PDB file of C-alpha atoms in Angstrom:
ATOM      1  CA  VAL A  20     -19.751  10.595  59.860  1.00 91.00           C
ATOM      2  CA  GLN A  21     -19.506  13.479  57.460  1.00 94.00           C
ATOM      3  CA  LEU A  22     -17.305  13.696  54.391  1.00 95.00           C
ATOM      4  CA  VAL A  23     -16.403  17.009  52.818  1.00 93.00           C
ATOM      5  CA  GLU A  24     -14.763  17.033  49.411  1.00 94.00           C
ATOM      6  CA  SER A  25     -12.907  19.830  47.697  1.00 94.00           C
ATOM      7  CA  GLY A  26     -11.097  20.257  44.426  1.00 94.00           C
ATOM      8  CA  GLY A  27     -12.108  19.132  40.985  1.00 91.00           C
ATOM      9  CA  GLY A  28     -12.981  21.314  38.032  1.00 96.00           C
ATOM     10  CA  LEU A  29     -12.212  21.579  34.338  1.00 97.00           C
ATOM     11  CA  VAL A  30      -8.810  20.678  32.932  1.00 97.00           C
ATOM     12  CA  ARG A  31      -7.337  19.946  29.524  1.00 98.00           C
ATOM     13  CA  PRO A  32      -6.111  16.469  28.613  1.00 98.00           C
ATOM     14  CA  GLY A  33      -2.692  15.878  30.110  1.00 98.00           C
ATOM     15  CA  GLY A  34      -3.369  18.291  32.950  1.00 98.00           C
ATOM     16  CA  SER A  35      -3.539  17.744  36.698  1.00 98.00           C
ATOM     17  CA  LEU A  36      -6.062  18.227  39.472  1.00 98.00           C
ATOM     18  CA  ARG A  37      -6.185  17.466  43.168  1.00 97.00           C
ATOM     19  CA  LEU A  38      -9.139  16.293  45.202  1.00 97.00           C
ATOM     20  CA  SER A  39      -9.285  16.357  48.985  1.00 96.00           C
ATOM     21  CA  CYS A  40     -11.609  14.561  51.378  1.00 96.00           C
ATOM     22  CA  SER A  41     -11.977  15.377  55.045  1.00 93.00           C
ATOM     23  CA  ALA A  42     -13.784  12.906  57.307  1.00 92.00           C
ATOM     24  CA  SER A  43     -15.317  13.933  60.626  1.00 90.00           C
ATOM     25  CA  GLY A  44     -17.121  11.925  63.248  1.00 89.00           C
ATOM     26  CA  VAL A  45     -15.218   8.758  62.437  1.00 85.00           C
ATOM     27  CA  ALA A  46     -13.407   6.677  65.026  1.00 77.00           C
ATOM     28  CA  ASP A  47      -9.777   6.945  64.052  1.00 69.00           C
ATOM     29  CA  ASP A  48      -8.528   3.464  64.830  1.00 77.00           C
ATOM     30  CA  GLU A  49      -8.578   1.961  61.363  1.00 80.00           C
ATOM     31  CA  TYR A  50     -10.762   2.620  58.375  1.00 88.00           C
ATOM     32  CA  CYS A  51     -10.567   3.227  54.652  1.00 93.00           C
ATOM     33  CA  ILE A  52     -11.047   6.437  52.727  1.00 95.00           C
ATOM     34  CA  ALA A  53     -11.605   5.771  49.048  1.00 97.00           C
ATOM     35  CA  TRP A  54     -12.448   7.573  45.859  1.00 98.00           C
ATOM     36  CA  PHE A  55     -15.020   6.399  43.362  1.00 98.00           C
ATOM     37  CA  ARG A  56     -16.114   8.037  40.144  1.00 98.00           C
ATOM     38  CA  GLN A  57     -19.208   7.884  38.035  1.00 97.00           C
ATOM     39  CA  GLY A  58     -19.356   8.935  34.418  1.00 92.00           C
ATOM     40  CA  PRO A  59     -22.581   9.792  32.579  1.00 87.00           C
ATOM     41  CA  GLY A  60     -24.701   6.674  32.227  1.00 90.00           C
ATOM     42  CA  GLU A  61     -22.091   4.548  33.973  1.00 93.00           C
ATOM     43  CA  GLU A  62     -21.897   2.702  37.248  1.00 94.00           C
ATOM     44  CA  ARG A  63     -19.842   4.037  40.114  1.00 96.00           C
ATOM     45  CA  GLU A  64     -16.321   2.602  39.906  1.00 97.00           C
ATOM     46  CA  PHE A  65     -13.467   2.344  42.368  1.00 98.00           C
ATOM     47  CA  VAL A  66     -10.543   4.680  41.704  1.00 98.00           C
ATOM     48  CA  SER A  67      -8.282   4.554  44.755  1.00 98.00           C
ATOM     49  CA  GLY A  68      -8.309   3.927  48.495  1.00 97.00           C
ATOM     50  CA  MET A  69      -6.090   4.109  51.548  1.00 94.00           C
ATOM     51  CA  ASN A  70      -6.120   2.412  54.942  1.00 91.00           C
ATOM     52  CA  VAL A  71      -5.933   5.235  57.481  1.00 86.00           C
ATOM     53  CA  GLY A  72      -6.233   5.787  61.215  1.00 77.00           C
ATOM     54  CA  TYR A  73      -3.653   5.138  63.889  1.00 70.00           C
ATOM     55  CA  ALA A  74      -3.989   1.368  63.424  1.00 74.00           C
ATOM     56  CA  GLY A  75      -4.135   1.568  59.645  1.00 74.00           C
ATOM     57  CA  ASP A  76      -1.120   0.416  57.681  1.00 79.00           C
ATOM     58  CA  GLY A  77      -1.271   3.273  55.179  1.00 84.00           C
ATOM     59  CA  ARG A  78      -1.540   0.836  52.299  1.00 90.00           C
ATOM     60  CA  SER A  79      -2.952   2.353  49.137  1.00 95.00           C
ATOM     61  CA  TYR A  80      -4.903   0.794  46.289  1.00 96.00           C
ATOM     62  CA  TYR A  81      -5.560   1.863  42.710  1.00 98.00           C
ATOM     63  CA  SER A  82      -7.661   0.715  39.812  1.00 97.00           C
ATOM     64  CA  ASP A  83      -5.703  -0.369  36.749  1.00 97.00           C
ATOM     65  CA  SER A  84      -7.077   2.575  34.794  1.00 97.00           C
ATOM     66  CA  VAL A  85      -5.426   5.163  37.068  1.00 98.00           C
ATOM     67  CA  LYS A  86      -2.353   3.325  38.353  1.00 97.00           C
ATOM     68  CA  GLY A  87       0.766   5.350  37.681  1.00 97.00           C
ATOM     69  CA  ARG A  88      -1.208   8.554  37.096  1.00 98.00           C
ATOM     70  CA  PHE A  89      -3.103   9.094  40.344  1.00 98.00           C
ATOM     71  CA  THR A  90      -1.618   9.213  43.837  1.00 98.00           C
ATOM     72  CA  ILE A  91      -3.555   9.002  47.086  1.00 97.00           C
ATOM     73  CA  SER A  92      -1.932  10.359  50.228  1.00 94.00           C
ATOM     74  CA  SER A  93      -2.701  11.425  53.769  1.00 90.00           C
ATOM     75  CA  GLY A  94      -3.312  15.124  54.169  1.00 86.00           C
ATOM     76  CA  THR A  95      -1.712  17.316  56.796  1.00 81.00           C
ATOM     77  CA  ALA A  96      -5.028  17.645  58.608  1.00 82.00           C
ATOM     78  CA  LYS A  97      -6.296  14.685  60.593  1.00 81.00           C
ATOM     79  CA  ASN A  98      -8.590  12.269  58.774  1.00 86.00           C
ATOM     80  CA  THR A  99      -7.906  13.876  55.413  1.00 90.00           C
ATOM     81  CA  VAL A 100      -6.722  12.266  52.215  1.00 94.00           C
ATOM     82  CA  ASN A 101      -5.749  13.826  48.924  1.00 96.00           C
ATOM     83  CA  LEU A 102      -5.999  12.384  45.433  1.00 98.00           C
ATOM     84  CA  GLN A 103      -3.455  13.895  43.069  1.00 98.00           C
ATOM     85  CA  MET A 104      -4.503  13.241  39.490  1.00 98.00           C
ATOM     86  CA  THR A 105      -1.992  13.726  36.676  1.00 98.00           C
ATOM     87  CA  SER A 106      -1.912  12.968  32.957  1.00 98.00           C
ATOM     88  CA  LEU A 107      -5.670  13.292  32.933  1.00 98.00           C
ATOM     89  CA  LYS A 108      -7.620  11.843  30.039  1.00 97.00           C
ATOM     90  CA  PRO A 109     -11.127  12.593  28.762  1.00 96.00           C
ATOM     91  CA  GLU A 110     -12.234   9.195  30.059  1.00 95.00           C
ATOM     92  CA  ASP A 111     -11.380  10.360  33.589  1.00 97.00           C
ATOM     93  CA  THR A 112     -14.356  12.721  33.376  1.00 97.00           C
ATOM     94  CA  GLY A 113     -17.063  12.130  35.948  1.00 97.00           C
ATOM     95  CA  VAL A 114     -18.324  12.895  39.409  1.00 97.00           C
ATOM     96  CA  TYR A 115     -15.766  11.830  41.988  1.00 98.00           C
ATOM     97  CA  TYR A 116     -17.068  10.654  45.344  1.00 97.00           C
ATOM     98  CA  CYS A 117     -15.202  10.235  48.586  1.00 97.00           C
ATOM     99  CA  ALA A 118     -16.322   7.250  50.650  1.00 97.00           C
ATOM    100  CA  VAL A 119     -15.527   5.678  54.015  1.00 95.00           C
ATOM    101  CA  ASP A 120     -15.615   2.036  55.032  1.00 93.00           C
ATOM    102  CA  LEU A 121     -15.203   1.496  58.746  1.00 89.00           C
ATOM    103  CA  THR A 122     -12.942  -1.506  58.259  1.00 87.00           C
ATOM    104  CA  LEU A 123     -10.877  -2.044  55.130  1.00 88.00           C
ATOM    105  CA  CYS A 124     -10.666  -0.888  51.540  1.00 93.00           C
ATOM    106  CA  TYR A 125     -12.909  -2.663  49.047  1.00 91.00           C
ATOM    107  CA  SER A 126     -13.442  -2.072  45.371  1.00 93.00           C
ATOM    108  CA  GLU A 127     -17.213  -2.513  45.552  1.00 95.00           C
ATOM    109  CA  ALA A 128     -19.228   0.639  46.180  1.00 95.00           C
ATOM    110  CA  GLY A 129     -21.841  -1.313  48.131  1.00 94.00           C
ATOM    111  CA  GLU A 130     -19.317  -2.044  50.871  1.00 93.00           C
ATOM    112  CA  TYR A 131     -18.915   1.591  51.865  1.00 95.00           C
ATOM    113  CA  ASP A 132     -20.834   3.098  54.733  1.00 91.00           C
ATOM    114  CA  TYR A 133     -20.593   6.828  54.086  1.00 95.00           C
ATOM    115  CA  TRP A 134     -20.358   9.022  51.026  1.00 97.00           C
ATOM    116  CA  GLY A 135     -19.461  12.600  50.185  1.00 96.00           C
ATOM    117  CA  GLN A 136     -21.527  14.868  47.983  1.00 95.00           C
ATOM    118  CA  GLY A 137     -19.359  14.389  44.892  1.00 96.00           C
ATOM    119  CA  SER A 138     -17.071  16.700  42.920  1.00 96.00           C
ATOM    120  CA  GLN A 139     -17.208  17.141  39.170  1.00 97.00           C
ATOM    121  CA  VAL A 140     -14.031  16.505  37.204  1.00 97.00           C
ATOM    122  CA  THR A 141     -14.145  17.336  33.517  1.00 97.00           C
ATOM    123  CA  VAL A 142     -11.235  16.625  31.188  1.00 97.00           C
ATOM    124  CA  SER A 143     -11.782  18.295  27.867  1.00 97.00           C
ATOM    125  CA  SER A 144      -9.957  20.393  25.318  1.00 95.00           C
TER     126      SER A 144
END
């Protein structure tokens, strides 16, 4: 399984960014694509996830810190999800990682089987 991320960058507070994650080599019955982030000196934390695949229910999950500001959705390409981030705050700064669990979405990073290379998101004026 390979995960390729795109998007990220530098944005001012209140701005928006979109991240995309494309998964290849994964059996497409049911699995979870999730986003985690890691700030400087912090542990990796769950941001959002979605049950995907033809047997997945499309249910999405969000951490309390991003609920109402971030939206995860299926991309037009197969096995791709997007994370639309709006009303960004300086505390959203960090490296954002795409991850796959071959069953369901969990909030613990240790449950995930595969990880992307990470994309830097910096929110600063």
